[in-house]
GROMACS .gro file of C-alpha atoms in nm:
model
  243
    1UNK     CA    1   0.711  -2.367   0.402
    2UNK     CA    2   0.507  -2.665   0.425
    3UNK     CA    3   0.339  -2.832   0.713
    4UNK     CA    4   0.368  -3.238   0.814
    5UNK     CA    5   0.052  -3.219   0.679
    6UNK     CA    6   0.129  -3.057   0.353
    7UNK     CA    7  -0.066  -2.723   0.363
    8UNK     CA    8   0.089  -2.402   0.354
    9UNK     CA    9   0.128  -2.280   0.641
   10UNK     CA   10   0.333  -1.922   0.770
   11UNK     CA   11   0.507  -1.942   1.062
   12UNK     CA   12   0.374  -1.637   1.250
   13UNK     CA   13   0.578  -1.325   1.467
   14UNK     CA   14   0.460  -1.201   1.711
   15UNK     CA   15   0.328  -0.862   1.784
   16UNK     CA   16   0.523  -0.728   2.084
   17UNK     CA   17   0.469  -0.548   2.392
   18UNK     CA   18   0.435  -0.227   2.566
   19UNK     CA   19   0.587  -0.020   2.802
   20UNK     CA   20   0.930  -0.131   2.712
   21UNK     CA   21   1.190  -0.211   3.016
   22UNK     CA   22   1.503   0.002   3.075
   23UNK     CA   23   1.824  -0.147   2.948
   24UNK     CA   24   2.225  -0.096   3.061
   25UNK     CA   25   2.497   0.051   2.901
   26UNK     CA   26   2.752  -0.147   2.699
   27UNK     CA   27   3.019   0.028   2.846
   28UNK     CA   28   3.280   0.253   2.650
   29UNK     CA   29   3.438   0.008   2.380
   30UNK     CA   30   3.112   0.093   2.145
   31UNK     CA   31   2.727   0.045   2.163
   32UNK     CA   32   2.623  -0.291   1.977
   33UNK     CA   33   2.382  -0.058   1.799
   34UNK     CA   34   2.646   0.059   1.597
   35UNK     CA   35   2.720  -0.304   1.433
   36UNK     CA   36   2.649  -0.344   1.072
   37UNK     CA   37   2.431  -0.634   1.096
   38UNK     CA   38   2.568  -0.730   0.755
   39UNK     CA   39   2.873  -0.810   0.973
   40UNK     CA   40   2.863  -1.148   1.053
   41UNK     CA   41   3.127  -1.189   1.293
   42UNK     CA   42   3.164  -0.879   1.490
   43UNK     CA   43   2.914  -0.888   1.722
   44UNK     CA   44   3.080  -1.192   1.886
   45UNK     CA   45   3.392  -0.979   1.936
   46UNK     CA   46   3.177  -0.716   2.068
   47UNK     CA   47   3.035  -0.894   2.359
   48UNK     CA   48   3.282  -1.163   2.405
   49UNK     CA   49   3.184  -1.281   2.719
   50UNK     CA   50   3.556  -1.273   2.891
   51UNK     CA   51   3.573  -0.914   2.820
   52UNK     CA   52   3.222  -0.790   2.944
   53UNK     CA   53   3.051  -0.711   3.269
   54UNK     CA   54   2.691  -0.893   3.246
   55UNK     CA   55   2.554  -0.566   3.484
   56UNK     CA   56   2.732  -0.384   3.143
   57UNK     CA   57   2.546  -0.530   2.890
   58UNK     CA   58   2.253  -0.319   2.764
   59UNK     CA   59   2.056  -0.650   2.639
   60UNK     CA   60   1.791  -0.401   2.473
   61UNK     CA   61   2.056  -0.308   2.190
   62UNK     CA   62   2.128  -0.669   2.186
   63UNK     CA   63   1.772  -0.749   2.106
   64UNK     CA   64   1.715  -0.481   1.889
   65UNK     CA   65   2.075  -0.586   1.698
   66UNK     CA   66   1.901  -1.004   1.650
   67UNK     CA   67   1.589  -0.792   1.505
   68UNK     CA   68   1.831  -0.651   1.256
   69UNK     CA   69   1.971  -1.013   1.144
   70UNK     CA   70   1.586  -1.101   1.131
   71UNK     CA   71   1.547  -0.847   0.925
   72UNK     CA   72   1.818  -0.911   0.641
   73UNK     CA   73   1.714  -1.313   0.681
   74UNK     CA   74   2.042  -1.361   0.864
   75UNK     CA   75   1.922  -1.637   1.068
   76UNK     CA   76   2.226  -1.769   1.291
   77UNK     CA   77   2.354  -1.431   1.361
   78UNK     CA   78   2.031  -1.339   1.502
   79UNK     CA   79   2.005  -1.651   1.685
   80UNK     CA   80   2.328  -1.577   1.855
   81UNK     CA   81   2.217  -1.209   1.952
   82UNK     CA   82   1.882  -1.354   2.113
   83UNK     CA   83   2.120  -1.624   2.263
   84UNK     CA   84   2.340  -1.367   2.426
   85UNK     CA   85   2.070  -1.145   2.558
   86UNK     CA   86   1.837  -1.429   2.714
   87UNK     CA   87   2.181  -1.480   2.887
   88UNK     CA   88   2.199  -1.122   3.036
   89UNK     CA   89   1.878  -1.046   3.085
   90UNK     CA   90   1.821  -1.078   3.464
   91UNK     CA   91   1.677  -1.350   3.524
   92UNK     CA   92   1.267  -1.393   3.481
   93UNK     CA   93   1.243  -1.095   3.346
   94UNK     CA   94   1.066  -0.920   3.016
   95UNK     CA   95   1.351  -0.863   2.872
   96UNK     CA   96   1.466  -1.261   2.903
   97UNK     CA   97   1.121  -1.377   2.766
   98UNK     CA   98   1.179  -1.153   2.500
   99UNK     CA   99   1.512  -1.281   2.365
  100UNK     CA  100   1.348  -1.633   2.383
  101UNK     CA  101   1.048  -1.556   2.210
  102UNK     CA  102   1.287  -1.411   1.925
  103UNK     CA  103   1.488  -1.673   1.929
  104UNK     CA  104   1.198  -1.937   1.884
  105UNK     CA  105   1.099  -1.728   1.575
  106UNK     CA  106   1.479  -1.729   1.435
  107UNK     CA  107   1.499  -2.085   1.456
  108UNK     CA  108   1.172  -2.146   1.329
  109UNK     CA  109   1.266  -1.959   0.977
  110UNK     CA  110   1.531  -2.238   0.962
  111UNK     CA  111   1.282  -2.462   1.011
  112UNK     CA  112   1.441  -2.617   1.317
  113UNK     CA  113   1.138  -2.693   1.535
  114UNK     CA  114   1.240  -2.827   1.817
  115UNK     CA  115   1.488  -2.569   1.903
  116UNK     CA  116   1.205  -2.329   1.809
  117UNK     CA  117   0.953  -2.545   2.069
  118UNK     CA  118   1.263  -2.534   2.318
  119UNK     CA  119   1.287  -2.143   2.289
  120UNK     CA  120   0.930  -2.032   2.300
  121UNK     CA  121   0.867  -2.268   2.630
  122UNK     CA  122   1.159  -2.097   2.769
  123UNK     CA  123   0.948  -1.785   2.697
  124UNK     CA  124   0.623  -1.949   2.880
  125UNK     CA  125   0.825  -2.025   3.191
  126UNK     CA  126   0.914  -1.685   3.227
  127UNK     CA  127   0.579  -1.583   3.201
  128UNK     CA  128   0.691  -1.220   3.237
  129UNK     CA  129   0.358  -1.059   3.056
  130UNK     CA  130   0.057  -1.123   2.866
  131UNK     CA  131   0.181  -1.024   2.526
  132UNK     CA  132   0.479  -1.160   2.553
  133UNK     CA  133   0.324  -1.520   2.685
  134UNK     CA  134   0.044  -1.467   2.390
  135UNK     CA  135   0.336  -1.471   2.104
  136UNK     CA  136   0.507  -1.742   2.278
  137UNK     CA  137   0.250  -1.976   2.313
  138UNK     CA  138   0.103  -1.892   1.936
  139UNK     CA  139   0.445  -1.953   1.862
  140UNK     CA  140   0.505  -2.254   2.010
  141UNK     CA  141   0.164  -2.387   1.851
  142UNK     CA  142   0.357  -2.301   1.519
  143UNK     CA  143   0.620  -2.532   1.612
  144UNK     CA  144   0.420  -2.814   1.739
  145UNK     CA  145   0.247  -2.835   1.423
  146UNK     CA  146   0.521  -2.801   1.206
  147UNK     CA  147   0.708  -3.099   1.412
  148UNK     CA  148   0.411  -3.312   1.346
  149UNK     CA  149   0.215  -3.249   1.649
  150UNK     CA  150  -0.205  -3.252   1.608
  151UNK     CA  151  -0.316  -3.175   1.945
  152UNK     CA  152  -0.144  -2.957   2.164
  153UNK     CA  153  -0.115  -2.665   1.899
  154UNK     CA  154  -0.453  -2.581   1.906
  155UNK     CA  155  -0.445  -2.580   2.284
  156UNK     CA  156  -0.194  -2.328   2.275
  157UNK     CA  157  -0.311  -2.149   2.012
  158UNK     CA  158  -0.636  -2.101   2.234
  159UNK     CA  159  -0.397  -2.026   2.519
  160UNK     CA  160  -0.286  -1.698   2.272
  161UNK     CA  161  -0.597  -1.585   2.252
  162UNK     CA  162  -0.644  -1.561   2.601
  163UNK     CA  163  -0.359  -1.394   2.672
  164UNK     CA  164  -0.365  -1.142   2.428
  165UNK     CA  165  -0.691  -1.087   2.246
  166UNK     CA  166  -0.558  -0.824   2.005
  167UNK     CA  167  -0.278  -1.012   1.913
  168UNK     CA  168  -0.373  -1.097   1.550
  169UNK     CA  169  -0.136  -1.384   1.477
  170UNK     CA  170  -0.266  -1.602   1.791
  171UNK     CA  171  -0.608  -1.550   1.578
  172UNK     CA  172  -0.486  -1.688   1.216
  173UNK     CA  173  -0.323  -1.947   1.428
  174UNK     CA  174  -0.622  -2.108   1.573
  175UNK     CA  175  -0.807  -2.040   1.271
  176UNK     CA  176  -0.550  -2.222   1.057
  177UNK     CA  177  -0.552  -2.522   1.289
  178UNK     CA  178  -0.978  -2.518   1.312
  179UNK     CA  179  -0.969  -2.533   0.947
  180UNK     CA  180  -0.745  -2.891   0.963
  181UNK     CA  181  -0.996  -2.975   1.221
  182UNK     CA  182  -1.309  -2.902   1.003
  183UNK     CA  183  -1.428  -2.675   1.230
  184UNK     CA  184  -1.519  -2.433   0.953
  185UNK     CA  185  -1.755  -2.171   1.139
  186UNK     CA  186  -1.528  -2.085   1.441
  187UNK     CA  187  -1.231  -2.101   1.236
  188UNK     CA  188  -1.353  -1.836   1.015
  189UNK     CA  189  -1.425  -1.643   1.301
  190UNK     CA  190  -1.066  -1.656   1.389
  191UNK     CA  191  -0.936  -1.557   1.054
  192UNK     CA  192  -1.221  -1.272   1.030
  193UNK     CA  193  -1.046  -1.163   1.358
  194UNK     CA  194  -0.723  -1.165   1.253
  195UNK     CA  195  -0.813  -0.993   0.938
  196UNK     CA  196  -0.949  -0.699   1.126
  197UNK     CA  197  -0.687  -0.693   1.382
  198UNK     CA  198  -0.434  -0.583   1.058
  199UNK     CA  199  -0.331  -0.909   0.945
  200UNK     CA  200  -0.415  -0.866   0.577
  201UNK     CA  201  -0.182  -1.118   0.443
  202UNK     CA  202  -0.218  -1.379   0.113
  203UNK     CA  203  -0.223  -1.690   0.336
  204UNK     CA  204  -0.481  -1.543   0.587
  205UNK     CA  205  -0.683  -1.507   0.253
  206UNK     CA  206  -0.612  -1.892   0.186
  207UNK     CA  207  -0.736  -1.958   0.456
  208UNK     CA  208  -1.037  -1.775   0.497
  209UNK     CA  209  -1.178  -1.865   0.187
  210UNK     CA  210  -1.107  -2.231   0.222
  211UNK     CA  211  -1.348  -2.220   0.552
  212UNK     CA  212  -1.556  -2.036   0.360
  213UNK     CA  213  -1.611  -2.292   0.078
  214UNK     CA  214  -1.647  -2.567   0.284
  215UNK     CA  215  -1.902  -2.370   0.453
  216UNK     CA  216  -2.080  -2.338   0.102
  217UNK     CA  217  -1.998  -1.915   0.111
  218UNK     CA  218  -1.896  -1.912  -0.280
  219UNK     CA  219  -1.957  -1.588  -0.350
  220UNK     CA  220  -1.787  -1.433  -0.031
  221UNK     CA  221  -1.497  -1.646  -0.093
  222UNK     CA  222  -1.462  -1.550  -0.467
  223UNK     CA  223  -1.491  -1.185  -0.335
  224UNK     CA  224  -1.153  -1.305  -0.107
  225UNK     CA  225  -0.999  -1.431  -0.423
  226UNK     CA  226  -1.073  -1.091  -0.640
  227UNK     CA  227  -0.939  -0.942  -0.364
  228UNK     CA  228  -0.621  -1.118  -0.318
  229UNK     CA  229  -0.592  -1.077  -0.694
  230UNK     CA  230  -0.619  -0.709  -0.718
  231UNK     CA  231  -0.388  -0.642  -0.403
  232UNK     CA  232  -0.549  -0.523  -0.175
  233UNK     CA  233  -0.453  -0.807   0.077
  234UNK     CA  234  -0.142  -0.668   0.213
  235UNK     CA  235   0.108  -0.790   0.432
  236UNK     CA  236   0.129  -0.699   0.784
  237UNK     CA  237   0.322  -0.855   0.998
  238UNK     CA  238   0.533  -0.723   1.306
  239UNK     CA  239   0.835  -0.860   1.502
  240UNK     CA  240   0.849  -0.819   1.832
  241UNK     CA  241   0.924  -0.457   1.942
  242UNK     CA  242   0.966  -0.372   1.546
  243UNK     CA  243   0.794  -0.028   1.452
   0.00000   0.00000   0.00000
């Protein structure tokens, strides 16, 4: 993936939240947790709308079925899981936010920004919690950017931050978007951030060393690159609610 700008540039997940809320029960014709995700087209026979009782849905196992499609790069049937369970969800709730935040990052792998934008500000409105709000706004940075945006991103990615300190993706965010900015110092303060929050990943390492050679740090970044090289930069991302 490529940004307008043409630097690499990972779309990030985000990290989820605690203290999970309590879902309902699908009812007896078969918990959606018992889909193959491989199978395209039965979860739309499974909760076909017509035939369910929204108070019946349990939008958890909905959520946790989209993770699945994420999961086995099955975009669009993931999309339509997140779809269906922001649709459930009572209303302005965690669980809502959730599905919208999920769905941002679906659509985003298809690289279909604005629906990804659309999603993730969904997900801000709702402003059900502080992680959740965190990955939505680094998120929606994300998308910004990649639809050609300059300013606003970094607003939001700062916004992230805020929000959720320890959420490591907000900090590679901002970082990556200092860096186009030339704002070398802070944004390798971002990336040094992320990097110790668990995000070990090859384009973090891009990233940190190219602040850190415009900063004149050869020898730290050439440590990055021997690094990178040997494998000990390791990926380590998580999607929301994914263990």
């Amino acid at each position: 993936m490529t940004t307008s700008n043409d630097r690499p540039h990972r779309y990030s997940d985000g990290q989820g939240f605690g203290d999970p809320y309590e879902g309902f029960d699908l009812g007896a014709d078969g918990p959606v947790a018992d889909v193959d995700p491989a199978d395209d087209y039965v979860l739309a026979d499974v909760v076909e709308e017509s035939q369910v009782h929204p108070d019946g849905v349990d939008v958890s196992t909905l959520i946790d079925v989209g993770l699945e499609y994420l999961a086995i790069e099955q975009y669009e049937q993931a999309i339509d899981s997140f779809t269906r369970a922001a649709f459930y969800a009572p209303e302005e709730s965690a669980a809502a936010a959730e599905a919208w935040v999920n769905k941002g990052i679906a659509h985003g792998e298809l690289d279909e920004w604005d629906e990804a934008a659309s999603s993730h500000r969904e997900a801000m409105r709702i402003d059900a919690d502080d992680a959740l709000s965190a990955a939505a706004e680094t998120n929606f940075a994300a998308a910004l950017w990649e639809s050609g945006e300059s300013t606003a991103p970094l607003e939001h990615a700062e916004a992230a931050v805020e929000r959720d300190p320890r959420l490591a993706e907000a900090w590679y965010n901002r970082g990556y978007l200092l860096n186009e900015r030339g704002q070398y110092e802070e944004a390798l303060r971002c990336l040094d951030a992320a990097a110790s929050l668990g995000l070990r990943t090859a384009w973090v390492a891009d990233e940190r060393r190219r602040a850190l050679e415009a900063l004149g740090e050869y020898d730290r970044a050439a440590e990055i690159e021997e690094r990178a090289r040997s494998g000990l930069e390791t990926r380590s991302l998580n999607r929301l609610r994914e263990e």
